[in-house]
Structures are given as C-alpha cells and as structure tokens.
CSV table of C-alpha atoms and ligand atoms in Angstrom, one decimal:
chain,number,residue,atom,x,y,z
G,211,MET,CA,0.0,0.0,0.0
G,212,CYS,CA,2.8,2.5,1.0
G,213,ILE,CA,4.8,1.7,-2.1
G,214,GLU,CA,1.8,2.8,-4.2
G,215,LEU,CA,2.4,6.3,-2.9
G,216,PHE,CA,5.6,6.4,-5.0
G,217,SER,CA,4.1,5.1,-8.2
G,218,LEU,CA,4.2,7.5,-11.2
G,219,ARG,CA,2.2,5.2,-13.4
G,220,ASP,CA,0.6,7.2,-16.3
G,221,LYS,CA,2.1,10.5,-15.2
G,222,VAL,CA,3.9,12.6,-17.7
G,223,ALA,CA,7.2,14.2,-16.8
G,224,LEU,CA,9.4,16.7,-18.5
G,225,VAL,CA,13.1,16.7,-17.6
G,226,THR,CA,15.4,19.4,-18.9
G,227,GLY,CA,19.0,18.8,-19.5
G,228,ALA,CA,18.4,15.0,-19.7
G,229,GLY,CA,21.0,14.2,-22.4
G,230,LYS,CA,23.6,13.3,-19.7
G,231,GLY,CA,24.6,13.5,-16.1
G,232,LEU,CA,22.0,14.1,-13.4
G,233,GLY,CA,19.2,14.9,-15.8
G,234,ARG,CA,19.6,11.6,-17.6
G,235,SER,CA,19.7,9.7,-14.4
G,236,MET,CA,16.6,11.4,-12.9
G,237,ALA,CA,14.7,10.9,-16.1
G,238,THR,CA,15.5,7.1,-15.9
G,239,ALA,CA,14.4,7.0,-12.3
G,240,LEU,CA,11.1,8.6,-13.1
G,241,ALA,CA,10.5,6.1,-16.0
G,242,GLU,CA,11.4,3.2,-13.7
G,243,SER,CA,8.6,4.4,-11.4
G,244,GLY,CA,6.1,4.3,-14.3
G,245,ALA,CA,6.2,7.9,-15.8
G,246,HIS,CA,6.3,8.7,-19.4
G,247,VAL,CA,9.2,11.1,-19.8
G,248,VAL,CA,10.0,13.8,-22.2
G,249,VAL,CA,13.7,14.4,-22.3
G,250,VAL,CA,15.2,17.7,-23.5
G,251,SER,CA,18.6,19.1,-24.3
G,252,ARG,CA,20.1,21.1,-27.1
G,253,THR,CA,21.8,18.0,-28.5
G,254,LEU,CA,19.3,15.7,-30.1
G,255,PRO,CA,21.4,12.5,-30.3
G,256,ASP,CA,22.0,12.7,-26.5
G,257,VAL,CA,18.4,12.9,-25.6
G,258,GLU,CA,17.5,10.2,-28.3
G,259,SER,CA,19.9,7.9,-26.5
G,260,THR,CA,18.3,8.7,-23.1
G,261,ALA,CA,14.8,8.2,-24.5
G,262,LYS,CA,15.9,4.8,-26.0
G,263,GLU,CA,17.1,3.6,-22.6
G,264,ILE,CA,13.9,4.9,-20.9
G,265,GLN,CA,11.6,3.1,-23.4
G,266,ASP,CA,13.1,-0.2,-22.1
G,267,ASN,CA,10.9,0.3,-19.0
G,268,GLY,CA,7.8,0.0,-21.1
G,269,VAL,CA,6.9,3.7,-20.9
G,270,LYS,CA,6.8,6.4,-23.6
G,271,SER,CA,9.7,8.7,-24.0
G,272,ILE,CA,10.1,11.6,-26.4
G,273,PRO,CA,13.4,13.3,-27.1
G,274,LEU,CA,13.2,16.9,-27.9
G,275,ALA,CA,15.9,19.4,-28.9
G,276,ALA,CA,15.4,22.8,-27.3
G,277,ASP,CA,17.4,25.6,-25.7
G,278,VAL,CA,15.5,26.3,-22.5
G,279,THR,CA,17.0,29.7,-22.1
G,280,GLN,CA,15.0,30.8,-25.2
G,281,LYS,CA,11.3,31.6,-24.7
G,282,GLU,CA,10.3,30.6,-28.2
G,283,ASP,CA,12.0,27.2,-27.8
G,284,VAL,CA,10.3,26.6,-24.4
G,285,ILE,CA,6.8,27.5,-25.8
G,286,ARG,CA,7.3,25.2,-28.8
G,287,MET,CA,8.6,22.4,-26.6
G,288,VAL,CA,5.6,22.6,-24.3
G,289,GLU,CA,3.1,22.9,-27.1
G,290,LYS,CA,4.6,19.7,-28.6
G,291,ILE,CA,4.3,17.8,-25.4
G,292,LEU,CA,0.7,18.9,-24.8
G,293,ARG,CA,-0.2,17.8,-28.3
G,294,GLU,CA,1.3,14.4,-27.7
G,295,PHE,CA,0.3,13.8,-24.0
G,296,GLN,CA,-2.4,16.5,-23.2
G,297,THR,CA,-0.7,17.0,-19.8
G,298,ILE,CA,2.6,17.6,-18.0
G,299,ASP,CA,2.3,16.4,-14.4
G,300,ILE,CA,6.0,16.7,-13.4
G,301,LEU,CA,8.6,19.3,-14.4
G,302,VAL,CA,12.2,18.8,-13.4
G,303,ASN,CA,14.2,22.0,-14.1
G,304,ASN,CA,17.6,20.5,-14.2
G,305,VAL,CA,19.5,22.5,-16.8
G,306,GLY,CA,22.5,24.3,-15.3
G,307,THR,CA,26.2,24.7,-15.6
G,308,PHE,CA,29.2,26.0,-13.7
G,309,MET,CA,31.5,28.8,-14.7
G,310,GLY,CA,33.8,30.2,-12.1
G,311,GLY,CA,36.7,32.5,-11.4
G,312,PRO,CA,37.7,35.3,-9.1
G,313,PHE,CA,34.9,37.8,-8.8
G,314,LEU,CA,37.1,40.7,-10.1
G,315,ASP,CA,38.1,38.8,-13.2
G,316,PHE,CA,34.7,37.3,-14.0
G,317,SER,CA,33.3,39.1,-17.0
G,318,GLU,CA,29.9,40.6,-17.1
G,319,GLU,CA,29.2,38.5,-20.2
G,320,ASP,CA,29.8,35.3,-18.2
G,321,TRP,CA,27.8,36.6,-15.2
G,322,ARG,CA,24.8,37.2,-17.5
G,323,LYS,CA,25.3,33.8,-19.1
G,324,MET,CA,25.3,32.0,-15.8
G,325,LEU,CA,22.1,33.7,-14.7
G,326,GLU,CA,20.5,32.9,-18.0
G,327,ILE,CA,21.4,29.2,-18.1
G,328,ASN,CA,20.8,28.4,-14.4
G,329,LEU,CA,18.0,30.8,-13.4
G,330,THR,CA,16.2,32.1,-16.5
G,331,SER,CA,15.8,28.6,-17.8
G,332,THR,CA,14.0,27.6,-14.6
G,333,TYR,CA,11.9,30.8,-14.8
G,334,LEU,CA,10.9,30.2,-18.4
G,335,CYS,CA,10.0,26.5,-18.0
G,336,SER,CA,8.2,27.1,-14.7
G,337,LYS,CA,6.2,29.9,-16.4
G,338,VAL,CA,5.1,28.1,-19.5
G,339,VAL,CA,4.6,24.7,-17.9
G,340,GLY,CA,3.2,26.3,-14.7
G,341,LYS,CA,0.4,28.0,-16.7
G,342,HIS,CA,-0.8,24.6,-17.8
G,343,MET,CA,-0.5,23.2,-14.2
G,344,VAL,CA,-2.5,26.2,-12.8
G,345,GLU,CA,-5.2,25.5,-15.3
G,346,ARG,CA,-5.3,21.8,-14.3
G,347,GLN,CA,-4.9,22.7,-10.6
G,348,ARG,CA,-2.2,20.2,-10.0
G,349,GLY,CA,1.5,19.6,-10.6
G,350,LYS,CA,4.9,18.9,-9.2
G,351,ILE,CA,7.9,21.1,-10.0
G,352,ILE,CA,11.4,20.1,-8.9
G,353,ASN,CA,14.2,22.6,-9.4
G,354,VAL,CA,17.8,21.4,-9.2
G,355,SER,CA,19.7,24.0,-7.3
G,356,SER,CA,22.9,23.3,-5.4
G,357,ALA,CA,24.4,23.4,-1.9
G,358,LEU,CA,26.2,26.4,-3.3
G,359,GLY,CA,22.8,28.2,-3.5
G,360,ILE,CA,22.9,28.1,0.3
G,361,PHE,CA,26.6,28.3,1.1
G,362,GLY,CA,29.2,30.7,-0.3
G,363,ALA,CA,32.3,29.4,-2.2
G,364,ALA,CA,35.3,31.3,-3.5
G,365,GLY,CA,35.5,31.7,-7.2
G,366,SER,CA,31.8,30.8,-7.6
G,367,SER,CA,29.9,34.0,-7.2
G,368,ALA,CA,27.7,33.8,-10.3
G,369,TYR,CA,27.0,30.1,-9.6
G,370,CYS,CA,26.1,30.8,-6.0
G,371,VAL,CA,23.8,33.7,-6.9
G,372,SER,CA,22.1,31.8,-9.7
G,373,LYS,CA,21.4,28.8,-7.6
G,374,GLY,CA,20.4,30.9,-4.6
G,375,GLY,CA,17.9,32.5,-7.1
G,376,VAL,CA,16.6,29.0,-8.0
G,377,ILE,CA,16.0,28.3,-4.3
G,378,GLN,CA,14.1,31.6,-3.8
G,379,LEU,CA,12.1,31.0,-7.0
G,380,THR,CA,11.2,27.6,-5.5
G,381,LYS,CA,10.0,29.1,-2.3
G,382,ALA,CA,8.1,32.0,-3.8
G,383,LEU,CA,6.3,29.8,-6.3
G,384,ALA,CA,5.5,27.2,-3.7
G,385,VAL,CA,3.7,29.8,-1.7
G,386,GLU,CA,2.0,31.5,-4.7
G,387,TRP,CA,0.8,28.2,-6.3
G,388,ALA,CA,-0.1,26.2,-3.2
G,389,LYS,CA,-3.7,27.2,-3.8
G,390,TYR,CA,-3.5,25.4,-7.2
G,391,ASN,CA,-2.3,22.2,-5.6
G,392,ILE,CA,1.1,22.6,-7.2
G,393,ASN,CA,4.1,21.5,-5.2
G,394,VAL,CA,7.4,23.3,-5.9
G,395,ASN,CA,10.5,21.9,-4.3
G,396,SER,CA,14.3,21.8,-4.9
G,397,ILE,CA,17.0,19.3,-4.9
G,398,ALA,CA,20.4,20.7,-3.8
G,399,PRO,CA,23.3,18.4,-4.6
G,400,TYR,CA,26.9,19.2,-3.6
G,401,SER,CA,29.6,17.4,-5.5
G,402,MET,CA,28.4,14.8,-8.0
G,403,GLU,CA,30.3,12.7,-10.5
G,404,THR,CA,29.0,13.5,-14.0
G,405,GLU,CA,30.5,14.1,-17.4
G,406,LYS,CA,30.8,17.7,-16.4
G,407,THR,CA,32.8,17.1,-13.3
G,408,GLN,CA,34.8,13.9,-14.3
G,409,ALA,CA,37.8,15.8,-15.6
G,410,MET,CA,38.1,17.8,-12.4
G,411,LEU,CA,37.6,14.8,-10.2
G,412,LYS,CA,40.4,12.9,-12.0
G,413,ASP,CA,42.8,15.1,-10.1
G,414,GLU,CA,43.2,13.1,-6.9
G,415,LYS,CA,44.2,16.2,-4.9
G,416,VAL,CA,41.1,18.1,-5.9
G,417,LYS,CA,38.9,15.0,-5.3
G,418,ASN,CA,40.4,14.4,-1.9
G,419,ALA,CA,39.9,18.1,-0.9
G,420,ILE,CA,36.2,17.8,-1.9
G,421,ILE,CA,35.8,14.5,-0.1
G,422,SER,CA,37.3,15.9,3.1
G,423,LYS,CA,34.3,18.3,3.3
G,424,ILE,CA,31.7,15.5,2.9
G,425,PRO,CA,30.8,13.6,6.1
G,426,LEU,CA,29.8,10.5,4.1
G,427,LYS,CA,33.3,10.6,2.5
G,428,ARG,CA,32.4,10.1,-1.1
G,429,ILE,CA,31.5,12.1,-4.2
G,430,GLY,CA,27.8,11.7,-5.0
G,431,GLN,CA,26.7,9.5,-8.0
G,432,PRO,CA,23.8,10.5,-10.3
G,433,GLU,CA,21.8,7.5,-8.9
G,434,ASP,CA,21.9,9.2,-5.5
G,435,LEU,CA,19.2,11.5,-6.8
G,436,SER,CA,16.9,8.7,-7.9
G,437,GLY,CA,14.9,8.2,-4.7
G,438,VAL,CA,14.6,11.9,-4.0
G,439,VAL,CA,13.3,12.9,-7.4
G,440,VAL,CA,10.7,10.1,-7.4
G,441,PHE,CA,9.6,11.1,-3.9
G,442,LEU,CA,9.2,14.7,-4.8
G,443,ALA,CA,7.3,13.8,-8.1
G,444,SER,CA,5.0,11.4,-6.3
G,445,LYS,CA,1.9,11.5,-4.1
G,446,ALA,CA,4.3,10.6,-1.2
G,447,SER,CA,5.3,14.2,-1.0
G,448,ASP,CA,1.9,15.9,-1.4
G,449,TYR,CA,2.2,17.8,1.9
G,450,ILE,CA,5.7,19.1,1.2
G,451,THR,CA,6.3,22.3,-0.7
G,452,GLY,CA,8.9,25.1,-0.8
G,453,GLN,CA,11.6,22.8,0.6
G,454,VAL,CA,15.2,22.3,-0.4
G,455,LEU,CA,16.4,18.8,0.0
G,456,CYS,CA,20.2,18.7,0.2
G,457,VAL,CA,21.6,15.5,-1.4
G,458,ASP,CA,25.1,16.2,-0.4
G,459,GLY,CA,26.5,13.4,1.8
G,460,GLY,CA,26.0,15.6,4.9
G,461,PHE,CA,28.0,18.7,3.6
G,462,SER,CA,25.2,21.1,4.6
G,463,ALA,CA,24.8,19.6,8.1
G,464,GLN,CA,28.2,20.9,9.3
L,86,NAP,N1,27.5,17.8,-11.1
L,86,NAP,C1,27.5,18.4,-9.9
L,86,NAP,O1,28.5,18.2,-9.1
L,86,NAP,C2,26.4,19.3,-9.5
L,86,NAP,C3,26.4,19.7,-8.2
L,86,NAP,C4,25.4,20.6,-7.8
L,86,NAP,C5,24.4,20.9,-8.7
L,86,NAP,N2,24.4,20.5,-9.9
L,86,NAP,C6,23.4,20.9,-10.9
L,86,NAP,O2,22.8,19.8,-11.4
L,86,NAP,C7,22.3,20.1,-12.8
L,86,NAP,C8,22.9,19.0,-13.7
L,86,NAP,O3,24.3,19.0,-13.6
L,86,NAP,P1,25.2,17.9,-14.5
L,86,NAP,O4,26.5,17.9,-13.8
L,86,NAP,O5,24.4,16.7,-14.7
L,86,NAP,O6,25.4,18.8,-15.8
L,86,NAP,P2,25.9,18.2,-17.3
L,86,NAP,O7,26.5,16.9,-17.2
L,86,NAP,O8,26.7,19.3,-17.9
L,86,NAP,O9,24.5,18.1,-18.1
L,86,NAP,C9,23.7,19.2,-18.4
L,86,NAP,C10,22.6,18.8,-19.4
L,86,NAP,O10,21.9,20.0,-19.6
L,86,NAP,C11,21.8,20.3,-21.1
L,86,NAP,N3,21.8,21.7,-21.3
L,86,NAP,C12,22.7,22.6,-20.9
L,86,NAP,N4,22.2,23.9,-21.3
L,86,NAP,C13,21.0,23.7,-21.9
L,86,NAP,C14,20.1,24.6,-22.5
L,86,NAP,N5,20.3,25.9,-22.5
L,86,NAP,N6,18.9,24.0,-22.9
L,86,NAP,C15,18.7,22.7,-22.9
L,86,NAP,N7,19.5,21.8,-22.4
L,86,NAP,C16,20.7,22.3,-21.9
L,86,NAP,C17,23.1,19.6,-21.5
L,86,NAP,O11,23.1,19.3,-22.9
L,86,NAP,P3,23.5,20.3,-24.1
L,86,NAP,O12,24.6,21.1,-23.7
L,86,NAP,O13,23.7,19.3,-25.2
L,86,NAP,O14,22.2,21.1,-24.3
L,86,NAP,C18,23.2,18.3,-20.7
L,86,NAP,O15,22.3,17.4,-21.2
L,86,NAP,C19,22.8,21.5,-13.1
L,86,NAP,O16,21.8,22.4,-12.8
L,86,NAP,C20,23.9,21.7,-12.1
L,86,NAP,O17,24.2,23.0,-11.7
L,86,NAP,C21,25.4,19.6,-10.4
C-alpha cells in the first residue's frame, strides 16, 4: 500500500538537460517508477539515447531538442508535449552549468550567461509549464539547485547567486501556487560525479579536498538523486512544498 504512494504510473514528466549527467539519471528513475518522460537538451542525439534507454521500461519517452534559455523554444517544446500527451504532471528543471573564477576577473558576459542558463531557464520553463499546471490545478515542479545556492564558495559568485535564485524562486512559487495544488521543491546536490565534473575529479588532490568536506566521505553519484526525485514527483510528497532537499553526503549539516 505504502509503495503505491511512490508510483508514477501514467504520469507525464518533463526533464530538462536530460542528455547526460544528473538529468539523464533522474529521467531514468522517473521512468522506472512508471512515468512517461520527455527528455530535453540542445543536442538531439544525446536525448535520443536517453529516450531509448527509458523506453526499455515500457513507458513512452520523447526526445526533444530545445534551448530552454530561449522563450520561443520553451513555448514550442511545451506545445509539442501537450499535443502528444495532453498534460505535464511533473517538471524537473535540471538545466544548469558551472562557470567560475575570481569575482574581479569574472566578465559581465559570463555573469549574465550563468544567470541565463541556471536561473532564467528555470523561470521560463516554470512559467510556460506552470500556466498549464495552474489550469489543471495540480502539478509537481522540482528545481535542481545546489548546496552552493545556500553556502558561499570562493570563485563561484555567479553560480552561488544563480542557484540561490533558483532556491528563492522555488519558495516563492511554492507559496504562490499552493492554492492550485502545485508542489514546488528543490534538490540541492553538492559534488556529484557527472560528465561535467569527471575531468576535475580525475585530479586526486582536488577529489580528496572535496571528499574531506563531505561527512559520508564520497562524491555523489547520479543515482543518489533517484529516490529523491521520485519522492518529490509522487503522491508521497503531497504535503511538502517550498523545501530544499540537500543531497550532499551531509555537507550542509556541518
Ligand atoms: N554535477 C555536480 O556536481 C552538481 C552539483 C550541484 C548541482 N548540480 C546541478 O545539477 C544540474 C545538472 O548538472 P550535471 O552535472 O548533470 O550537468 P551536465 O552533465 O553538464 O548536463 C547538463 C545537461 O543540460 C543540457 N543543457 C545545458 N544547457 C542547456 C540549455 N540551454 N537548454 C537545454 N539543455 C541544456 C546539456 O546538454 P546540451 O549542452 O547538449 O544542451 C546536458 O544534457 C545542473 O543544474 C547543475 O548546476 C550539479
């Protein structure tokens, strides 16, 4: 009976940035729990490969190429999904990247780019998908932020600000849309091993320095997000909104 609370059977999920890394892994977890999953990135072959893997779970999966920092792309993407499935029950705003450097050397162009990729993408997708969820009076939105949206870190000002913005957007929308039965929550990872971080983590010195800050003494793996994303997408979390769940091996508990 309890396990049924976590079932996503017949739900439709949209995961942005699902061509690789955490997005791909979360999309797979949602599919394994029964959801049909639309997977999006700018690189079609990547999301085609994710979709193929997901279809092995007996659910539908559509790969779409879109740049979610562009309003027209987001509108086109959502129209396409609604034509195909008539609904979007779950939105995972996962797109994001890291660009860093000393604040005084960090260009205005890169500052704007970081805010656009990490925060504006979440704003745009929440707005366009949220309109549909408000009409239907239900939905689950899960925003991938970061422990660095809560804590400061040297050489990471634009990243910290953009992810802090994602967390505040999560809380503000949770309050604004509670009356529509829409839950808005955030997952905040710390250091995770993905294509993006693999090169950096190959340097044993860097890796050990990161691990020394993590009570559970290991770098996170993409699968560490599976249970959390399914929980936040499912009925099991219906009374939870506006929360930030740190999946960080205990980093934020110190
Ligand atoms: N890895 C970590 O240690 C870590 C820690 C904390 C938080 N996070 C957050 O977790 C999320 C995923 O990180 P990750 O490490 O899995 O990243 P990743 O390996 O770089 O994957 C990012 C995905 O997003 C897509 N993407 C990037 N920009 C896009 C855009 N404008 N429109 C559509 N798709 C876009 C990428 O494909 P294309 O480039 O082909 O579009 C790719 O599929 C990010 O928000 C990141 O900030 C990661």
